[in-house]
Amino acid sequence: MKIGMKEDSNTVDFGHARVKRGEKSGLVREVFSEVSETYDLFNDIASLGFHRVWKKYALWLLNLKSGEALLDVASGSGDLAIKATELVKPAGTVVMCDINDRMLEHGRNRCLDEGKLIPLVKANAENLPFVDNSFDKLTIGFGLRNITDKTKALNEFKRVLRPGGKALILEFSRMSDGNPMKKVYDWYSYNILPKLGELTAGKSGPYTYLVESIREYPAPDQISELLKSVGFSSVRFQPLFPGGVTVHQVTK
Ligand code: SAM
């Protein structure tokens, strides 16, 4: 499969560029370190608040129940995790995990501000520090695109989920050529988003990466194939926001 072949090679995508395999995670770390302070503001402005709707809908799809244990991978500022605590309380647990200190710090400050006690763990999704079968559910919101070895990360998701556990992947997707919204979406992405980045974070580079990384990310059916190849069952996906965002759901 194409994605597998790409991942096996010595170079990987970083936006539209190809970089050495070992370099990508450092470059991604720089991107998120540069925008951590203004991350939430940018999301609200750039998506006109829609990212909140997508995240709320994703959690509704996952059908979290009181008492369940959820791992939110690539948790960033904690939007999914913070909302999820309301759904698993009083006896459930939510754990946030991210590779980036600055994003974790920002997430921790938000948890404190919102009066939430959520354990935060610094970890690479490709090597999760949890024992097998520890979680009922797992989420990753807008994170998979940034991970160097997606197969390795998905294997880790499967390992830490209990049998019958469910994972949900919320991610941007490039619009297909036949999509009537594609021209406007591409124009907005390449022309407006980097300018919004300039306005909010004082730099456009991280947002050029955002736009390009969405175009390099495999199409939803390729992601489904990858999920099946890792051994997940009941693999299904649903496009949101006319194909610009996709949610995949799978079962271990
Ligand atoms: N999930 C949050 C949300 O939906 O708003 C944050 C998403 S943000 C676009 C992507 C996050 O993925 C960043 O916080 C980044 O540090 C994290 N990330 C990137 N590569 C990672 C990896 N290999 N393992 C864990 N987290 C990673």
Short mmCIF file of C-alpha atoms and ligand atoms in Angstrom, two decimals:
data_model
loop_
_atom_site.label_atom_id
_atom_site.label_comp_id
_atom_site.label_asym_id
_atom_site.label_seq_id
_atom_site.Cartn_x
_atom_site.Cartn_y
_atom_site.Cartn_z
CA MET A 1 0.00 0.00 0.00
CA LYS A 2 1.19 3.51 -0.84
CA ILE A 3 1.25 4.84 2.70
CA GLY A 4 3.19 1.82 3.89
CA MET A 5 5.76 2.20 1.12
CA LYS A 6 6.21 5.88 1.93
CA GLU A 7 6.62 5.17 5.62
CA ASP A 8 9.20 2.47 4.98
CA SER A 9 11.48 4.78 3.02
CA ASN A 10 14.28 6.84 4.51
CA THR A 11 12.40 10.09 4.02
CA VAL A 12 8.96 11.21 5.13
CA ASP A 13 6.75 14.16 4.35
CA PHE A 14 7.00 17.35 6.35
CA GLY A 15 4.42 19.54 4.67
CA HIS A 16 5.24 19.37 0.95
CA ALA A 17 8.94 18.76 1.68
CA ARG A 18 10.62 15.40 2.20
CA VAL A 19 12.86 15.18 5.25
CA LYS A 20 14.95 12.40 6.80
CA ARG A 21 12.80 10.07 8.90
CA GLY A 22 14.55 10.99 12.12
CA GLU A 23 14.06 14.71 11.53
CA LYS A 24 10.28 14.96 11.28
CA SER A 25 9.33 14.73 14.95
CA GLY A 26 11.80 17.52 15.85
CA LEU A 27 10.39 19.74 13.13
CA VAL A 28 6.80 19.01 14.22
CA ARG A 29 7.84 19.79 17.79
CA GLU A 30 9.14 23.21 16.65
CA VAL A 31 5.85 23.91 14.86
CA PHE A 32 3.74 23.30 17.96
CA SER A 33 6.19 24.98 20.33
CA GLU A 34 5.91 28.12 18.21
CA VAL A 35 2.12 28.23 18.31
CA SER A 36 1.26 26.74 21.71
CA GLU A 37 0.30 30.06 23.34
CA THR A 38 -2.09 31.09 20.57
CA TYR A 39 -3.20 27.59 19.54
CA ASP A 40 -6.78 27.87 20.83
CA LEU A 41 -7.32 31.39 19.52
CA PHE A 42 -6.18 30.38 16.03
CA ASN A 43 -8.47 27.34 16.01
CA ASP A 44 -11.47 29.43 16.95
CA ILE A 45 -10.79 32.11 14.34
CA ALA A 46 -9.64 29.85 11.49
CA SER A 47 -12.52 27.38 11.81
CA LEU A 48 -15.09 30.02 12.87
CA GLY A 49 -15.58 27.92 15.98
CA PHE A 50 -16.45 24.78 13.99
CA HIS A 51 -13.61 22.76 15.58
CA ARG A 52 -15.64 22.78 18.80
CA VAL A 53 -18.61 21.24 16.99
CA TRP A 54 -16.44 18.55 15.36
CA LYS A 55 -14.89 17.64 18.70
CA LYS A 56 -18.24 17.55 20.49
CA TYR A 57 -19.69 15.39 17.72
CA ALA A 58 -16.66 13.05 17.81
CA LEU A 59 -17.12 12.48 21.54
CA TRP A 60 -20.84 11.88 21.02
CA LEU A 61 -19.98 9.24 18.38
CA LEU A 62 -17.60 7.53 20.79
CA ASN A 63 -20.44 7.12 23.27
CA LEU A 64 -18.33 7.51 26.39
CA LYS A 65 -19.94 6.13 29.51
CA SER A 66 -19.59 6.92 33.16
CA GLY A 67 -16.72 4.92 34.66
CA GLU A 68 -14.77 4.41 31.42
CA ALA A 69 -11.05 5.06 30.97
CA LEU A 70 -10.10 7.25 28.00
CA LEU A 71 -6.66 8.03 26.61
CA ASP A 72 -6.48 11.23 24.55
CA VAL A 73 -3.33 11.01 22.41
CA ALA A 74 -1.76 14.20 20.97
CA SER A 75 -4.02 15.98 23.42
CA GLY A 76 -2.52 19.46 22.91
CA SER A 77 -4.47 22.04 24.88
CA GLY A 78 -6.94 19.37 25.97
CA ASP A 79 -10.19 20.21 24.17
CA LEU A 80 -11.25 16.57 23.79
CA ALA A 81 -9.94 15.43 27.17
CA ILE A 82 -11.53 18.27 29.14
CA LYS A 83 -14.93 17.66 27.51
CA ALA A 84 -14.58 13.90 28.02
CA THR A 85 -14.15 14.24 31.79
CA GLU A 86 -17.79 15.33 31.99
CA LEU A 87 -18.88 12.17 30.18
CA VAL A 88 -16.93 9.59 32.21
CA LYS A 89 -17.50 11.09 35.66
CA PRO A 90 -17.77 10.32 38.50
CA ALA A 91 -15.69 7.13 38.46
CA GLY A 92 -14.03 7.27 35.03
CA THR A 93 -10.58 8.51 34.10
CA VAL A 94 -9.17 10.58 31.28
CA VAL A 95 -5.45 10.73 30.54
CA MET A 96 -3.88 13.33 28.27
CA CYS A 97 -0.70 12.50 26.41
CA ASP A 98 1.39 14.63 24.05
CA ILE A 99 4.99 14.74 22.86
CA ASN A 100 5.40 18.49 23.23
CA ASP A 101 6.28 20.17 26.59
CA ARG A 102 4.81 23.52 25.62
CA MET A 103 1.50 22.04 24.47
CA LEU A 104 1.35 19.95 27.66
CA GLU A 105 2.07 23.04 29.73
CA HIS A 106 -0.69 24.91 27.94
CA GLY A 107 -3.03 21.93 28.44
CA ARG A 108 -2.15 21.71 32.12
CA ASN A 109 -2.86 25.43 32.61
CA ARG A 110 -6.23 25.06 30.94
CA CYS A 111 -7.11 22.07 33.15
CA LEU A 112 -6.19 24.10 36.23
CA ASP A 113 -8.20 27.09 35.01
CA GLU A 114 -11.22 24.88 34.38
CA GLY A 115 -10.88 23.02 37.68
CA LYS A 116 -10.14 19.65 36.07
CA LEU A 117 -7.72 17.15 37.51
CA ILE A 118 -6.42 15.26 34.46
CA PRO A 119 -3.15 13.30 34.46
CA LEU A 120 -0.82 14.54 31.71
CA VAL A 121 1.87 12.30 30.30
CA LYS A 122 4.67 13.30 27.97
CA ALA A 123 4.97 10.57 25.38
CA ASN A 124 5.43 9.86 21.71
CA ALA A 125 2.32 8.17 20.27
CA GLU A 126 4.70 5.67 18.64
CA ASN A 127 5.81 4.42 22.05
CA LEU A 128 3.08 4.79 24.67
CA PRO A 129 4.08 4.28 28.33
CA PHE A 130 0.95 2.32 29.30
CA VAL A 131 0.47 -1.37 29.91
CA ASP A 132 -1.55 -3.50 27.49
CA ASN A 133 -5.36 -3.33 27.60
CA SER A 134 -5.43 -0.26 29.91
CA PHE A 135 -8.12 1.88 28.25
CA ASP A 136 -11.75 1.44 27.18
CA LYS A 137 -11.55 4.23 24.60
CA LEU A 138 -8.90 6.27 22.82
CA THR A 139 -9.12 9.55 20.93
CA ILE A 140 -6.67 11.42 18.75
CA GLY A 141 -7.78 14.79 17.43
CA PHE A 142 -5.83 16.41 14.59
CA GLY A 143 -2.73 14.51 15.70
CA LEU A 144 -2.21 11.46 13.45
CA ARG A 145 -1.16 13.65 10.49
CA ASN A 146 1.85 14.85 12.48
CA ILE A 147 3.15 11.44 13.51
CA THR A 148 6.15 10.04 11.62
CA ASP A 149 5.39 6.32 11.82
CA LYS A 150 1.61 6.06 11.74
CA THR A 151 1.61 2.26 11.61
CA LYS A 152 3.67 2.11 14.79
CA ALA A 153 1.37 4.58 16.54
CA LEU A 154 -1.78 2.71 15.48
CA ASN A 155 -0.27 -0.55 16.78
CA GLU A 156 0.31 1.21 20.08
CA PHE A 157 -3.31 2.42 20.14
CA LYS A 158 -4.43 -1.17 19.66
CA ARG A 159 -2.08 -2.48 22.32
CA VAL A 160 -3.24 -0.08 25.07
CA LEU A 161 -6.95 -0.55 24.29
CA ARG A 162 -8.77 -3.43 25.98
CA PRO A 163 -10.36 -6.05 23.70
CA GLY A 164 -13.60 -4.52 22.44
CA GLY A 165 -12.25 -1.02 23.15
CA LYS A 166 -12.82 1.73 20.61
CA ALA A 167 -10.56 4.34 19.04
CA LEU A 168 -11.65 7.49 17.28
CA ILE A 169 -9.44 9.47 14.94
CA LEU A 170 -10.51 13.00 14.09
CA GLU A 171 -8.36 14.55 11.39
CA PHE A 172 -8.34 17.05 8.55
CA SER A 173 -8.61 15.57 5.09
CA ARG A 174 -7.85 17.04 1.69
CA MET A 175 -10.93 17.55 -0.41
CA SER A 176 -11.27 15.30 -3.46
CA ASP A 177 -11.00 16.90 -6.93
CA GLY A 178 -14.75 16.55 -7.52
CA ASN A 179 -15.67 18.38 -4.31
CA PRO A 180 -17.47 21.67 -5.20
CA MET A 181 -15.95 23.32 -2.11
CA LYS A 182 -12.36 22.40 -3.04
CA LYS A 183 -11.41 25.62 -4.87
CA VAL A 184 -12.64 27.90 -2.10
CA TYR A 185 -11.17 25.66 0.59
CA ASP A 186 -7.75 25.56 -1.14
CA TRP A 187 -7.79 29.32 -1.70
CA TYR A 188 -8.68 29.92 1.96
CA SER A 189 -6.06 27.42 3.13
CA TYR A 190 -3.11 28.73 1.12
CA ASN A 191 -3.95 32.45 1.26
CA ILE A 192 -5.83 33.18 4.47
CA LEU A 193 -4.62 30.62 7.04
CA PRO A 194 -0.91 31.64 6.95
CA LYS A 195 -2.01 35.30 7.31
CA LEU A 196 -4.17 34.40 10.30
CA GLY A 197 -1.11 32.66 11.73
CA GLU A 198 0.88 35.85 11.22
CA LEU A 199 -1.82 37.81 13.05
CA THR A 200 -2.27 35.42 15.98
CA ALA A 201 1.17 33.85 16.51
CA GLY A 202 3.29 36.42 14.67
CA LYS A 203 4.46 33.76 12.18
CA SER A 204 3.04 32.08 9.12
CA GLY A 205 5.46 29.11 8.84
CA PRO A 206 3.60 26.77 11.21
CA TYR A 207 0.38 27.39 9.32
CA THR A 208 1.96 26.77 5.95
CA TYR A 209 2.97 23.41 7.47
CA LEU A 210 -0.64 22.88 8.62
CA VAL A 211 -2.02 23.51 5.12
CA GLU A 212 0.60 21.39 3.37
CA SER A 213 0.46 18.50 5.85
CA ILE A 214 -3.28 18.15 5.23
CA ARG A 215 -2.58 17.74 1.49
CA GLU A 216 0.11 15.12 2.16
CA TYR A 217 -2.03 13.12 4.60
CA PRO A 218 -3.46 9.93 3.06
CA ALA A 219 -7.07 9.95 1.84
CA PRO A 220 -9.72 8.56 4.26
CA ASP A 221 -9.98 5.20 2.46
CA GLN A 222 -6.17 4.76 2.68
CA ILE A 223 -6.34 5.47 6.41
CA SER A 224 -9.10 2.83 6.66
CA GLU A 225 -6.82 0.32 4.89
CA LEU A 226 -4.02 1.14 7.30
CA LEU A 227 -6.33 0.69 10.30
CA LYS A 228 -7.43 -2.72 8.96
CA SER A 229 -3.84 -3.75 8.28
CA VAL A 230 -3.01 -3.07 11.93
CA GLY A 231 -5.81 -5.43 12.92
CA PHE A 232 -8.66 -3.14 13.97
CA SER A 233 -12.18 -4.28 13.16
CA SER A 234 -15.43 -2.41 12.39
CA VAL A 235 -13.39 0.24 10.58
CA ARG A 236 -15.61 3.04 9.32
CA PHE A 237 -15.31 6.71 8.52
CA GLN A 238 -17.51 9.71 8.07
CA PRO A 239 -16.63 12.95 6.30
CA LEU A 240 -17.53 16.16 8.17
CA PHE A 241 -17.45 19.75 6.95
CA PRO A 242 -17.91 18.68 3.29
CA GLY A 243 -14.87 16.41 3.34
CA GLY A 244 -12.37 18.81 4.96
CA VAL A 245 -12.48 16.81 8.20
CA THR A 246 -12.94 13.07 8.64
CA VAL A 247 -13.70 10.93 11.66
CA HIS A 248 -12.60 7.27 11.68
CA GLN A 249 -13.96 4.83 14.24
CA VAL A 250 -12.50 1.39 14.93
CA THR A 251 -12.78 -1.44 17.44
CA LYS A 252 -10.07 -3.67 18.91
N1 SAM B 1 -5.83 17.17 20.07
C1 SAM B 1 -5.70 18.60 20.17
C2 SAM B 1 -6.85 19.26 19.46
O1 SAM B 1 -7.63 18.56 18.82
O2 SAM B 1 -6.97 20.49 19.54
C3 SAM B 1 -4.36 19.08 19.66
C4 SAM B 1 -4.10 18.82 18.21
S1 SAM B 1 -2.61 19.60 17.62
C5 SAM B 1 -3.06 19.99 15.97
C6 SAM B 1 -1.55 18.23 17.35
C7 SAM B 1 -0.84 17.77 18.63
O3 SAM B 1 -0.16 16.55 18.32
C8 SAM B 1 0.21 18.73 19.16
O4 SAM B 1 -0.07 19.05 20.50
C9 SAM B 1 1.53 17.96 19.03
O5 SAM B 1 2.46 18.25 20.02
C10 SAM B 1 1.03 16.52 19.10
N2 SAM B 1 1.93 15.53 18.50
C11 SAM B 1 2.61 15.60 17.34
N3 SAM B 1 3.32 14.49 17.14
C12 SAM B 1 3.10 13.68 18.20
C13 SAM B 1 3.55 12.38 18.57
N4 SAM B 1 4.40 11.69 17.79
N5 SAM B 1 3.11 11.85 19.73
C14 SAM B 1 2.26 12.53 20.53
N6 SAM B 1 1.80 13.77 20.23
C15 SAM B 1 2.20 14.34 19.08
#
